[in-house]
mmCIF file of C-alpha atoms in Angstrom:
data_model
loop_
_atom_site.group_PDB
_atom_site.id
_atom_site.type_symbol
_atom_site.label_atom_id
_atom_site.label_comp_id
_atom_site.label_asym_id
_atom_site.label_seq_id
_atom_site.Cartn_x
_atom_site.Cartn_y
_atom_site.Cartn_z
ATOM 1 C CA MET A 98 200.511 -8.775 188.245
ATOM 2 C CA GLU A 99 203.853 -9.532 189.864
ATOM 3 C CA ASN A 100 203.494 -13.088 188.594
ATOM 4 C CA GLN A 101 202.931 -11.767 185.083
ATOM 5 C CA LEU A 102 206.111 -9.713 185.275
ATOM 6 C CA LEU A 103 208.087 -12.709 186.485
ATOM 7 C CA ARG A 104 206.666 -14.891 183.719
ATOM 8 C CA LEU A 105 207.440 -12.260 181.101
ATOM 9 C CA THR A 106 211.017 -11.863 182.310
ATOM 10 C CA SER A 107 211.464 -15.637 182.344
ATOM 11 C CA GLU A 108 210.056 -16.005 178.829
ATOM 12 C CA LEU A 109 212.493 -13.403 177.509
ATOM 13 C CA GLU A 110 215.545 -14.848 179.259
ATOM 14 C CA GLY A 111 216.543 -16.947 176.261
ATOM 15 C CA GLU A 112 216.585 -13.984 173.893
ATOM 16 C CA ARG A 113 218.472 -11.847 176.417
ATOM 17 C CA ASN A 114 221.138 -14.523 176.908
ATOM 18 C CA LYS A 115 221.425 -14.973 173.150
ATOM 19 C CA LEU A 116 222.131 -11.257 172.796
ATOM 20 C CA LEU A 117 224.713 -11.292 175.581
ATOM 21 C CA SER A 118 226.576 -14.120 173.856
ATOM 22 C CA HIS A 119 226.419 -12.599 170.358
ATOM 23 C CA PRO A 120 229.776 -13.073 168.558
ATOM 24 C CA ILE A 121 229.989 -9.328 167.937
ATOM 25 C CA TYR A 122 231.511 -8.804 171.382
ATOM 26 C CA ALA A 123 234.409 -11.144 170.679
ATOM 27 C CA LYS A 124 235.222 -9.152 167.547
ATOM 28 C CA ILE A 125 235.336 -5.759 169.247
ATOM 29 C CA ASN A 126 238.857 -6.073 170.599
ATOM 30 C CA ASP A 127 240.529 -2.828 169.527
ATOM 31 C CA LEU A 128 239.754 0.785 168.657
ATOM 32 C CA ALA A 129 238.942 -0.039 165.036
ATOM 33 C CA GLY A 130 236.414 -2.638 166.161
ATOM 34 C CA LEU A 131 234.813 -0.165 168.554
ATOM 35 C CA GLN A 132 234.577 2.438 165.803
ATOM 36 C CA LYS A 133 232.729 0.000 163.549
ATOM 37 C CA PHE A 134 230.462 -1.074 166.408
ATOM 38 C CA THR A 135 229.331 2.491 167.087
ATOM 39 C CA GLN A 136 228.471 2.979 163.406
ATOM 40 C CA VAL A 137 225.845 0.248 163.849
ATOM 41 C CA HIS A 138 224.815 0.907 167.443
ATOM 42 C CA VAL A 139 224.174 4.618 166.848
ATOM 43 C CA PHE A 140 220.907 3.771 165.087
ATOM 44 C CA ALA A 141 219.638 2.075 168.243
ATOM 45 C CA VAL A 142 220.673 5.082 170.332
ATOM 46 C CA TRP A 143 218.780 7.377 167.955
ATOM 47 C CA ASP A 144 215.526 5.498 167.396
ATOM 48 C CA PHE A 145 215.203 4.792 171.126
ATOM 49 C CA MET A 146 214.364 8.480 171.544
ATOM 50 C CA SER A 147 211.422 8.234 169.156
ATOM 51 C CA LEU A 148 210.072 5.242 171.055
ATOM 52 C CA LEU A 149 210.419 7.193 174.295
ATOM 53 C CA LYS A 150 208.756 10.293 172.849
ATOM 54 C CA SER A 151 205.859 8.214 171.525
ATOM 55 C CA LEU A 152 205.261 7.108 175.124
ATOM 56 C CA GLN A 153 205.435 10.695 176.318
ATOM 57 C CA ILE A 154 202.844 11.712 173.723
ATOM 58 C CA SER A 155 200.514 8.887 174.741
ATOM 59 C CA LEU A 156 200.953 8.948 178.516
ATOM 60 C CA THR A 157 201.265 12.653 179.300
ATOM 61 C CA SER A 158 199.488 15.770 178.128
ATOM 62 C CA VAL A 159 201.355 17.463 175.279
ATOM 63 C CA GLN A 160 198.402 19.378 173.867
ATOM 64 C CA LEU A 161 196.580 22.589 174.749
ATOM 65 C CA PRO A 162 194.632 23.052 176.875
ATOM 66 C CA TRP A 163 196.447 20.807 179.355
ATOM 67 C CA ILE A 164 194.473 18.115 181.134
ATOM 68 C CA PRO A 165 195.764 15.384 183.467
ATOM 69 C CA VAL A 166 196.344 12.088 181.670
ATOM 70 C CA GLY A 167 196.680 8.654 183.226
ATOM 71 C CA SER A 168 198.712 7.868 186.308
ATOM 72 C CA ALA A 169 200.929 10.529 187.871
ATOM 73 C CA ASP A 170 203.506 7.820 188.596
ATOM 74 C CA THR A 171 203.644 6.936 184.899
ATOM 75 C CA ARG A 172 203.861 10.598 183.896
ATOM 76 C CA TYR A 173 206.742 11.017 186.317
ATOM 77 C CA LEU A 174 208.571 8.017 184.862
ATOM 78 C CA ILE A 175 208.259 9.164 181.267
ATOM 79 C CA ASN A 176 209.107 12.794 181.959
ATOM 80 C CA GLU A 177 212.087 11.815 184.128
ATOM 81 C CA ILE A 178 213.496 9.540 181.431
ATOM 82 C CA VAL A 179 212.937 12.175 178.746
ATOM 83 C CA LEU A 180 214.757 14.703 180.932
ATOM 84 C CA GLY A 181 217.701 12.368 181.363
ATOM 85 C CA GLU A 182 217.878 11.262 177.737
ATOM 86 C CA GLU A 183 217.135 14.563 176.017
ATOM 87 C CA SER A 184 219.002 17.052 178.209
ATOM 88 C CA ASP A 185 221.697 15.362 180.285
ATOM 89 C CA VAL A 186 225.241 16.734 180.720
ATOM 90 C CA ASP A 187 228.533 15.984 179.017
ATOM 91 C CA GLU A 188 231.910 15.678 180.746
ATOM 92 C CA GLN A 189 232.153 19.466 181.078
ATOM 93 C CA GLY A 190 228.652 19.850 182.487
ATOM 94 C CA ASN A 191 227.122 21.205 179.263
ATOM 95 C CA ARG A 192 223.558 20.172 178.461
ATOM 96 C CA ILE A 193 223.355 17.515 175.762
ATOM 97 C CA SER A 194 221.138 14.610 174.744
ATOM 98 C CA HIS A 195 222.482 11.082 175.036
ATOM 99 C CA PHE A 196 222.269 10.746 171.268
ATOM 100 C CA GLU A 197 224.309 13.887 170.687
ATOM 101 C CA LEU A 198 226.765 12.714 173.336
ATOM 102 C CA TYR A 199 227.079 9.430 171.453
ATOM 103 C CA GLN A 200 227.771 11.287 168.216
ATOM 104 C CA LYS A 201 230.384 13.363 170.024
ATOM 105 C CA ALA A 202 232.016 10.130 171.231
ATOM 106 C CA MET A 203 232.016 8.727 167.696
ATOM 107 C CA ILE A 204 233.714 11.833 166.314
ATOM 108 C CA GLN A 205 236.327 11.748 169.077
ATOM 109 C CA MET A 206 237.220 8.114 168.333
ATOM 110 C CA GLY A 207 237.264 8.642 164.557
ATOM 111 C CA ALA A 208 234.083 6.698 163.692
ATOM 112 C CA SER A 209 232.009 7.829 160.724
ATOM 113 C CA THR A 210 228.654 9.490 161.459
ATOM 114 C CA GLU A 211 227.825 9.868 157.757
ATOM 115 C CA ALA A 212 224.923 7.399 157.611
ATOM 116 C CA ILE A 213 223.081 8.597 160.725
ATOM 117 C CA ASP A 214 223.685 12.224 159.739
ATOM 118 C CA LEU A 215 222.142 11.583 156.334
ATOM 119 C CA LEU A 216 219.098 9.917 157.889
ATOM 120 C CA ILE A 217 218.520 12.849 160.232
ATOM 121 C CA LYS A 218 219.021 15.290 157.346
ATOM 122 C CA LYS A 219 216.256 13.588 155.374
ATOM 123 C CA VAL A 220 213.934 13.653 158.398
ATOM 124 C CA ARG A 221 214.644 17.370 158.871
ATOM 125 C CA GLU A 222 213.702 17.891 155.233
ATOM 126 C CA GLY A 223 210.272 16.426 155.953
ATOM 127 C CA ILE A 224 210.723 13.032 154.334
ATOM 128 C CA ASN A 225 208.558 10.308 155.860
ATOM 129 C CA ILE A 226 210.644 8.238 158.265
ATOM 130 C CA GLN A 227 209.953 4.932 156.518
ATOM 131 C CA ASP A 228 210.936 6.458 153.151
ATOM 132 C CA ALA A 229 214.023 8.061 154.669
ATOM 133 C CA ILE A 230 215.153 4.717 156.113
ATOM 134 C CA ARG A 231 214.828 3.076 152.694
ATOM 135 C CA GLU A 232 216.461 5.911 150.738
ATOM 136 C CA ILE A 233 219.851 6.110 152.430
ATOM 137 C CA GLY A 234 221.052 2.632 151.491
ATOM 138 C CA LEU A 235 221.365 1.026 154.916
ATOM 139 C CA HIS A 236 222.162 -2.641 155.334
ATOM 140 C CA PRO A 237 218.861 -4.598 155.289
ATOM 141 C CA TYR A 238 219.312 -5.680 158.924
ATOM 142 C CA ILE A 239 219.729 -2.080 160.100
ATOM 143 C CA GLN A 240 216.771 -1.056 157.956
ATOM 144 C CA SER A 241 214.592 -3.823 159.411
ATOM 145 C CA PHE A 242 215.604 -2.870 162.945
ATOM 146 C CA LEU A 243 214.596 0.761 162.407
ATOM 147 C CA GLU A 244 211.381 -0.133 160.592
ATOM 148 C CA TYR A 245 210.279 -2.339 163.485
ATOM 149 C CA THR A 246 210.974 0.382 166.042
ATOM 150 C CA PHE A 247 208.994 2.984 164.136
ATOM 151 C CA ASP A 248 206.158 0.567 163.439
ATOM 152 C CA ILE A 249 205.852 0.116 167.212
ATOM 153 C CA ALA A 250 206.290 3.837 167.965
ATOM 154 C CA LEU A 251 203.746 4.966 165.370
ATOM 155 C CA HIS A 252 201.148 2.201 165.325
ATOM 156 C CA ALA A 253 201.280 -0.144 168.343
ATOM 157 C CA PRO A 254 198.818 0.129 171.244
ATOM 158 C CA ILE A 255 200.241 1.892 174.264
ATOM 159 C CA HIS A 256 200.774 -1.237 176.384
ATOM 160 C CA VAL A 257 202.864 -2.751 173.574
ATOM 161 C CA LYS A 258 204.935 0.433 173.208
ATOM 162 C CA ALA A 259 205.576 0.413 176.938
ATOM 163 C CA GLY A 260 206.451 -3.282 176.896
ATOM 164 C CA VAL A 261 208.945 -2.975 174.048
ATOM 165 C CA PHE A 262 210.462 0.074 175.727
ATOM 166 C CA THR A 263 210.831 -1.782 179.037
ATOM 167 C CA PHE A 264 211.769 -5.296 177.951
ATOM 168 C CA GLY A 265 212.797 -5.119 174.296
ATOM 169 C CA ARG A 266 215.253 -2.246 174.225
ATOM 170 C CA GLU A 267 217.625 -3.011 177.060
ATOM 171 C CA ASP A 268 221.242 -2.251 176.208
ATOM 172 C CA LEU A 269 222.622 -5.644 177.128
ATOM 173 C CA ILE A 270 226.394 -5.280 177.246
ATOM 174 C CA PRO A 271 228.490 -8.096 178.720
ATOM 175 C CA SER A 272 231.394 -7.569 181.094
ATOM 176 C CA MET A 273 233.929 -8.269 178.335
ATOM 177 C CA PHE A 274 232.801 -5.071 176.582
ATOM 178 C CA HIS A 275 233.412 -3.018 179.714
ATOM 179 C CA GLN A 276 236.827 -4.628 180.112
ATOM 180 C CA LEU A 277 237.740 -3.671 176.549
ATOM 181 C CA LEU A 278 236.624 -0.108 177.147
ATOM 182 C CA GLU A 279 238.755 0.170 180.283
ATOM 183 C CA ARG A 280 241.774 -1.181 178.409
ATOM 184 C CA LEU A 281 241.264 1.262 175.526
ATOM 185 C CA TYR A 282 240.846 4.114 177.973
ATOM 186 C CA THR A 283 244.238 3.236 179.430
ATOM 187 C CA GLU A 284 245.817 3.030 175.962
ATOM 188 C CA VAL A 285 244.104 5.887 174.063
ATOM 189 C CA PRO A 286 242.127 8.007 176.536
ATOM 190 C CA GLU A 287 242.060 10.956 174.150
ATOM 191 C CA GLN A 288 239.960 8.872 171.722
ATOM 192 C CA VAL A 289 237.567 6.976 173.998
ATOM 193 C CA SER A 290 237.073 9.201 177.049
ATOM 194 C CA THR A 291 233.713 10.517 175.800
ATOM 195 C CA PHE A 292 232.452 7.059 174.910
ATOM 196 C CA ARG A 293 233.500 5.767 178.329
ATOM 197 C CA TYR A 294 231.650 8.661 179.927
ATOM 198 C CA TYR A 295 228.585 7.927 177.770
ATOM 199 C CA ILE A 296 228.464 4.291 178.893
ATOM 200 C CA GLU A 297 228.918 5.216 182.548
ATOM 201 C CA ARG A 298 226.335 7.977 182.361
ATOM 202 C CA HIS A 299 223.846 5.794 180.529
ATOM 203 C CA ILE A 300 224.100 3.113 183.198
ATOM 204 C CA GLU A 301 223.810 5.694 185.975
ATOM 205 C CA VAL A 302 220.770 7.461 184.508
ATOM 206 C CA ASP A 303 219.002 4.285 183.380
ATOM 207 C CA GLY A 304 219.659 2.250 186.509
ATOM 208 C CA ASP A 305 217.395 0.197 188.710
ATOM 209 C CA HIS A 306 215.145 3.150 189.554
ATOM 210 C CA HIS A 307 213.952 3.581 185.986
ATOM 211 C CA SER A 308 213.718 -0.166 185.498
ATOM 212 C CA HIS A 309 211.333 -0.586 188.429
ATOM 213 C CA LEU A 310 209.194 2.356 187.352
ATOM 214 C CA ALA A 311 209.017 1.051 183.786
ATOM 215 C CA LYS A 312 207.855 -2.363 184.969
ATOM 216 C CA ASP A 313 205.202 -0.695 187.109
ATOM 217 C CA MET A 314 204.079 1.212 184.021
ATOM 218 C CA VAL A 315 203.641 -2.009 182.039
ATOM 219 C CA SER A 316 201.748 -3.588 184.930
ATOM 220 C CA GLN A 317 199.356 -0.640 185.107
ATOM 221 C CA LEU A 318 198.759 -0.657 181.362
ATOM 222 C CA CYS A 319 198.255 -4.414 181.069
ATOM 223 C CA GLY A 320 196.405 -4.962 184.333
ATOM 224 C CA LYS A 321 194.839 -8.408 184.465
ATOM 225 C CA ASP A 322 194.312 -8.647 180.715
ATOM 226 C CA GLU A 323 196.044 -11.861 179.600
ATOM 227 C CA ASN A 324 195.902 -10.824 175.946
ATOM 228 C CA LYS A 325 197.781 -7.593 176.635
ATOM 229 C CA TRP A 326 200.505 -9.416 178.529
ATOM 230 C CA GLU A 327 200.873 -11.870 175.648
ATOM 231 C CA GLU A 328 201.076 -9.012 173.132
ATOM 232 C CA VAL A 329 203.805 -7.382 175.221
ATOM 233 C CA LEU A 330 205.705 -10.668 175.358
ATOM 234 C CA GLN A 331 205.598 -11.263 171.618
ATOM 235 C CA ALA A 332 206.496 -7.683 170.682
ATOM 236 C CA SER A 333 209.359 -7.575 173.199
ATOM 237 C CA LYS A 334 210.694 -10.902 172.000
ATOM 238 C CA LYS A 335 210.697 -9.636 168.425
ATOM 239 C CA ALA A 336 212.435 -6.423 169.518
ATOM 240 C CA LEU A 337 215.255 -8.473 171.051
ATOM 241 C CA GLU A 338 215.440 -10.564 167.888
ATOM 242 C CA MET A 339 215.722 -7.381 165.837
ATOM 243 C CA ARG A 340 218.579 -6.213 168.067
ATOM 244 C CA TYR A 341 220.345 -9.500 167.360
ATOM 245 C CA LEU A 342 219.964 -8.814 163.633
ATOM 246 C CA LEU A 343 221.332 -5.315 164.146
ATOM 247 C CA TRP A 344 224.436 -6.853 165.730
ATOM 248 C CA ASP A 345 224.652 -9.267 162.769
ATOM 249 C CA ALA A 346 224.884 -6.250 160.453
ATOM 250 C CA TYR A 347 228.271 -5.481 162.030
ATOM 251 C CA PHE A 348 229.792 -8.542 160.331
ATOM 252 C CA TYR A 349 228.348 -7.761 156.911
ATOM 253 C CA LEU A 350 229.562 -4.184 157.066
ATOM 254 C CA ASN A 351 233.090 -5.112 158.105
ATOM 255 C CA HIS A 352 234.181 -7.750 155.617
#
């Protein structure tokens, strides 16, 4: 199965490199650019949680009476990631989800949270997620990105969910983005300190440890089934393509 993982990673290298060289990063060169970036990226921060929770539902026991489900290693991975994503700490040590921390960073830097707030409001009101996505007037690329994520989260077989989670939703951020953030922190720390903390915390929590466990999870779920590995490859490739489209939306929203 190690060979399958290596082949999968190799097959996705082109899409990953394409994302890393997306022209969006060259355009984010000041605070205004960062503000506009977060207004697009926030949707990826939010819907990632639903993909994660769909894995938790499928791979752990969340019903009564409790019974053991699947591999304890996989349960540990999912529950550990949920813990880190759903109830981490902010700069002051207060419990907060990564999504809420991201929103806090947006507010601090002066970015609008209107669109994501409206989407969550509609979901709270009980509106079907697909209808809610269509109703709030998002750019078609953002809408397509969200629709793909929720199609996977709600309908895909578990090995495909795990594959997209592991290989299709990496936050690929080139070094130039980190350099910009450090420069902005020097210039306007009172506006980007929370975002800087979010990026650092996200990297720390989602480091190599989680990556290795996630790959083990995919290996366990796919086993020696060639068809499952191919389904993971195709779904992950499309997920990376959808992320590229999400980045494209930045240009349409800022002309």
